[in-house]
Coordinates of C-alpha atoms in Angstrom, one line a residue:
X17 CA 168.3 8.2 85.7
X18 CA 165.8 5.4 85.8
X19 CA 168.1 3.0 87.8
X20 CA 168.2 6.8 90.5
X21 CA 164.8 6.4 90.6
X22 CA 164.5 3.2 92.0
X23 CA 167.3 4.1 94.5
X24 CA 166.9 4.0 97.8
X25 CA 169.0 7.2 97.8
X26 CA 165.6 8.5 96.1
X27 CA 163.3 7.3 98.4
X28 CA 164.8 9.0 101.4
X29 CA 165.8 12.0 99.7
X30 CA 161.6 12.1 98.5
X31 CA 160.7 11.6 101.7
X32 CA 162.5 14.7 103.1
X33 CA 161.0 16.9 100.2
X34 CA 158.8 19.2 101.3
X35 CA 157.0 21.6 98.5
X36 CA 157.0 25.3 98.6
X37 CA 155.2 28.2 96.6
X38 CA 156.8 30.4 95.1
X39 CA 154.6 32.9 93.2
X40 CA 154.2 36.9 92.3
X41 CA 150.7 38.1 91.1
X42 CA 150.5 40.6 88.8
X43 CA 148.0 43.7 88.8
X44 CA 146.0 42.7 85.7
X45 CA 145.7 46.0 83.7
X46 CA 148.8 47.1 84.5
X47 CA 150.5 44.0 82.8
X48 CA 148.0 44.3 80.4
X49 CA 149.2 47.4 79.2
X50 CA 153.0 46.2 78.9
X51 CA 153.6 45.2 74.9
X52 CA 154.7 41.6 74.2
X53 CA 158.4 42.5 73.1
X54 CA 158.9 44.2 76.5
X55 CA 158.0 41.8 78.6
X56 CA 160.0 39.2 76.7
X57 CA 162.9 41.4 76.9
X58 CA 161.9 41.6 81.1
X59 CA 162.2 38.2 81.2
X60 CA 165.6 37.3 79.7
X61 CA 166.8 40.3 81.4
X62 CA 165.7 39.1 85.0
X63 CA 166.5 35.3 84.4
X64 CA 170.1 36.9 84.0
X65 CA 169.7 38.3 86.9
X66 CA 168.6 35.9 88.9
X67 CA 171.4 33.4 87.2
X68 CA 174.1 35.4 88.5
X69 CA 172.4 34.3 92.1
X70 CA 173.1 30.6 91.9
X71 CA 174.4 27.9 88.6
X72 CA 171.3 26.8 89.1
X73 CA 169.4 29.5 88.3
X74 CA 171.8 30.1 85.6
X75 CA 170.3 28.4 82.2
X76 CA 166.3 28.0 81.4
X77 CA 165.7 26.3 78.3
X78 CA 161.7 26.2 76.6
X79 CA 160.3 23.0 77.7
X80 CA 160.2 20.1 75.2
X81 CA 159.3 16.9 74.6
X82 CA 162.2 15.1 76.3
X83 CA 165.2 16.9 78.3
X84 CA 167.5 16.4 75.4
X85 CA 165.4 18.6 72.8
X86 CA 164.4 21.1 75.6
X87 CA 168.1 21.4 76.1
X88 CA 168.8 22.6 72.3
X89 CA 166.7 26.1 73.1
X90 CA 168.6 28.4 75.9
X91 CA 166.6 31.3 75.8
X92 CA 169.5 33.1 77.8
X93 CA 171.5 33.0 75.5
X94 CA 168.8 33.4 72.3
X95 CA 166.3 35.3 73.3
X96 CA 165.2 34.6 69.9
X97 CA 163.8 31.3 71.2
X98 CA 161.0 32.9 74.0
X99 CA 160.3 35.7 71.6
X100 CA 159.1 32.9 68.9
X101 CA 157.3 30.5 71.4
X102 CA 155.5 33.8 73.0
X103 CA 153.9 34.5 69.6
X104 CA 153.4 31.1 68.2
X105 CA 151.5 30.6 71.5
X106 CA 149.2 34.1 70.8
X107 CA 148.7 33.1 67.2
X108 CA 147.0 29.9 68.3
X109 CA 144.7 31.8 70.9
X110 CA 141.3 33.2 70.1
X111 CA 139.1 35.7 72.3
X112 CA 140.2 36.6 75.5
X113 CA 143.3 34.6 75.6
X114 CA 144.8 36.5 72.5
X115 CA 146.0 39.2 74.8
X116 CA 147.4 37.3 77.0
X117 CA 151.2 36.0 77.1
X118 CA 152.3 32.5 78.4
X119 CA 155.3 30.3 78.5
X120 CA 156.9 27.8 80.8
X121 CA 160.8 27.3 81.0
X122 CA 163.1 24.7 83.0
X123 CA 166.3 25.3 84.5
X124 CA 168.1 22.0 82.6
X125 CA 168.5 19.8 85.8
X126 CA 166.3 16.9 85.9
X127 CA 166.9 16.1 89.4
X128 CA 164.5 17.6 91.9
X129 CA 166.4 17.1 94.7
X130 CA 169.6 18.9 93.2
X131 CA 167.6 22.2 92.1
X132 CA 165.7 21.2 89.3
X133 CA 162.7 23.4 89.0
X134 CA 160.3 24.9 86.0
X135 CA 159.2 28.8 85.4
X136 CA 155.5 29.4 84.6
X137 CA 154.7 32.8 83.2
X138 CA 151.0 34.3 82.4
X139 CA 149.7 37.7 81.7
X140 CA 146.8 39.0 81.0
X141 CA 144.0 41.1 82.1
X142 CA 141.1 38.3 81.6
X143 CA 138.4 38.3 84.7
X144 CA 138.4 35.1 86.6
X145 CA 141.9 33.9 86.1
X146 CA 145.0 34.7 87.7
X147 CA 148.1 36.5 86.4
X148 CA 151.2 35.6 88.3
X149 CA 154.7 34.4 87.5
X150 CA 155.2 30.8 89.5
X151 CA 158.7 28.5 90.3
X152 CA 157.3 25.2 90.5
X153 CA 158.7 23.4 92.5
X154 CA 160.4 26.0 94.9
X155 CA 161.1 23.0 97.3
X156 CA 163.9 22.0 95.1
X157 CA 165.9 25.2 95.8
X158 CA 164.9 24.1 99.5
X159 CA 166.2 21.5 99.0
X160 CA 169.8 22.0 96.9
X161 CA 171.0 25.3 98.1
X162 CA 172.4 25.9 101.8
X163 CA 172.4 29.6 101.6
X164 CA 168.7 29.3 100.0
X165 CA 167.2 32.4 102.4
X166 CA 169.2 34.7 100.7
X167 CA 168.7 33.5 97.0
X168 CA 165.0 33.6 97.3
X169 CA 165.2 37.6 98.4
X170 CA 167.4 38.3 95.7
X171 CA 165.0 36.6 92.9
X172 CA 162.2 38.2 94.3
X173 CA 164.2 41.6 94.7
X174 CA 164.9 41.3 90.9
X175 CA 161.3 40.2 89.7
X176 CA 160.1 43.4 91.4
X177 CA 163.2 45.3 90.2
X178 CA 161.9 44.4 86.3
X179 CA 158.4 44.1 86.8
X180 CA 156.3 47.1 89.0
X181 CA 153.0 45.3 87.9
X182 CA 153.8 43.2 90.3
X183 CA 151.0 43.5 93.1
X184 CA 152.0 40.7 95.9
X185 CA 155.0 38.1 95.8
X186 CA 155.2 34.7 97.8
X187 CA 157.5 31.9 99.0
X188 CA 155.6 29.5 101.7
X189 CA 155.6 26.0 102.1
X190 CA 152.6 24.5 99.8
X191 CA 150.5 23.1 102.6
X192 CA 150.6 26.5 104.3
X193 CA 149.7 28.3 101.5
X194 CA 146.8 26.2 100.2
X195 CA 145.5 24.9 103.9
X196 CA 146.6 27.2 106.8
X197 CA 146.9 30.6 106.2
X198 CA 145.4 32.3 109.0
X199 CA 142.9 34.7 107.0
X200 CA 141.9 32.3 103.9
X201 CA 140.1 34.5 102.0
X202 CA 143.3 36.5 101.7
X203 CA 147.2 36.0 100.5
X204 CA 149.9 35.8 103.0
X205 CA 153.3 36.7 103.7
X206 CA 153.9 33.3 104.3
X207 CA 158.4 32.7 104.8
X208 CA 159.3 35.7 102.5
X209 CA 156.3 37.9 101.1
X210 CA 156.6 41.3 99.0
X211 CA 154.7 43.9 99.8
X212 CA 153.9 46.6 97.7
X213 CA 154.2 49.3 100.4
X214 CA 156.7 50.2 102.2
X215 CA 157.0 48.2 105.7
X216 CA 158.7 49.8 108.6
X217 CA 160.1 47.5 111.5
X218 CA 158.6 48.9 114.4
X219 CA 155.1 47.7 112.8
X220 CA 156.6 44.0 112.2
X221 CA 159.0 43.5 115.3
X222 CA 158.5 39.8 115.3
X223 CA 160.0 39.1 111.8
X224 CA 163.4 38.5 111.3
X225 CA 164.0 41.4 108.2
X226 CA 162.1 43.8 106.3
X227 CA 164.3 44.6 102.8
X228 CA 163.6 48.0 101.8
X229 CA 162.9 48.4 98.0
X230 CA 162.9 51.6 96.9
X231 CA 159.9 52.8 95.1
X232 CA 158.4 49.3 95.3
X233 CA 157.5 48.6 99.1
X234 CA 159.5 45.9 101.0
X235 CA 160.7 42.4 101.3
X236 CA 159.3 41.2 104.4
X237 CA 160.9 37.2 105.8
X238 CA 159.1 36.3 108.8
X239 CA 162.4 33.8 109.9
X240 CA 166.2 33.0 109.4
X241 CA 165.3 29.3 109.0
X242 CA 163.1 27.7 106.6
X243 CA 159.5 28.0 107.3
X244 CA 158.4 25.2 108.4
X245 CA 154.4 24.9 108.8
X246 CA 154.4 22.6 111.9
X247 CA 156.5 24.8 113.8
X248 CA 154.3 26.9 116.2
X249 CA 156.6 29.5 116.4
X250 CA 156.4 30.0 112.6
X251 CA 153.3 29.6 112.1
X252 CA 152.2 32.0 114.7
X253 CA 154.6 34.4 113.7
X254 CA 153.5 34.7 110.0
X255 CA 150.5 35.1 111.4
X256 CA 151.0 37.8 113.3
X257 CA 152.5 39.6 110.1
X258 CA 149.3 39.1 108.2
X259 CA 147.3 40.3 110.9
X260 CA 149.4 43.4 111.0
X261 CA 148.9 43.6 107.2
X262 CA 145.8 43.2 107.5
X263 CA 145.4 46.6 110.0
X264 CA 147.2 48.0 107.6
X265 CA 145.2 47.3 104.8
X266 CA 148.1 45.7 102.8
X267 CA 147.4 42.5 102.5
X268 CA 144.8 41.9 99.2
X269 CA 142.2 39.2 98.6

């Protein structure tokens, strides 16, 4: 890998990386309320979900110290593994942070460019601090999957499917998430947003599908292609669906 590196093959293929968000926030007291043992169960259930979507998506190991010892602890298939690092992580918390639940998994490929990405998870009901499950970095499914439109609804179809605490979901290139979005005191829909409510298409006629969840709102993807924040036409076209969220009073802080 450290000859790859070096590679000129790597220094084009970083230079066409582009990072994305992927993150859904969760309403604080209602995960909160959700024991530990459930949510771990949750979890492996939707990672099986989502690994029947792609191979990529297929194996997420607890990070370690080097890919080879990560690579001994598939919580897939030993859920044994994330119910043990859950509660060694609570037994060394104190305060606030004892009711919370953390972990971080990674899907076993080391390569970026070929789909190699990381899962950050973190509940709690703590004031000041977020609760959200997060890929990091979502630009490497971007990046390794041609069909990548269509994967991305059906993980965030399945996180909603297994979690209903689940208040707002994003995917949105990084820059336009952190820099750009046109109301910044507020989330966005950015490329492919979930909305808690249900979204009908006469109220969003400039987006390219609304996905209609039932009892959970909708799946909203403002394009066909990859949002792509120095594109006008996306950029004004996210826009728009904020500022029709907005109206609508959908679209939270």
């Amino acid at each position: 890998m450290r000859d790859y590196y070096s590679s000129e093959e790597f220094r084009e293929k970083a230079k066409a990386f582009r990072k994305f968000t992927f993150r859904m926030r969760f309403n604080k007291a209602r995960i909160a309320s959700v024991a530990r043992d459930e949510q771990v169960e949750r979890s492996v259930s939707f990672l099986k979900a989502i690994g029947a979507l792609s191979p990529i998506l297929k194996d997420w190991y607890l990070c370690g110290h080097s890919p080879e010892s990560a690579k001994r602890f598939n919580v897939v298939d030993k859920p044994e593994y994330l119910r043990k690092e859950v509660m060694d992580w609570v037994s060394d918390q104190d305060g606030d942070m004892s009711r919370a639940i953390q972990y971080s998994l990674w899907n076993g490929e080391e390569d970026i460019f070929k789909g190699g990405l990381s899962l950050s998870y973190f509940a709690h009901d703590i004031e000041m601090m977020p609760a959200y499950m997060e890929f990091e970095d979502a630009g490497a499914l971007v990046m390794a999957m041609p069909d990548v439109k269509d994967v991305l609804v059906g993980m965030m179809s399945a996180a909603v499917e297994f979690w209903p605490e689940i208040e707002w979901g994003v995917v949105a290139p990084e820059d336009y998430y952190l820099k750009y979005r046109v109301f910044t005191d507020r989330l966005t829909a950015g490329w492919i947003g979930y909305c808690p409510y249900p979204l009908k298409n006469a109220d969003f006629s400039n987006a390219e599908e609304i996905v209609d969840i039932p009892g959970r709102g909708s799946i909203i993807v403002s394009s066909s292609e990859v949002m792509n924040e120095k594109n006008r036409e996306h950029y004004e076209r996210v826009g728009d669906i904020d500022t029709k969220l907005v109206e609508l009073g959908y679209l939270p802080m």
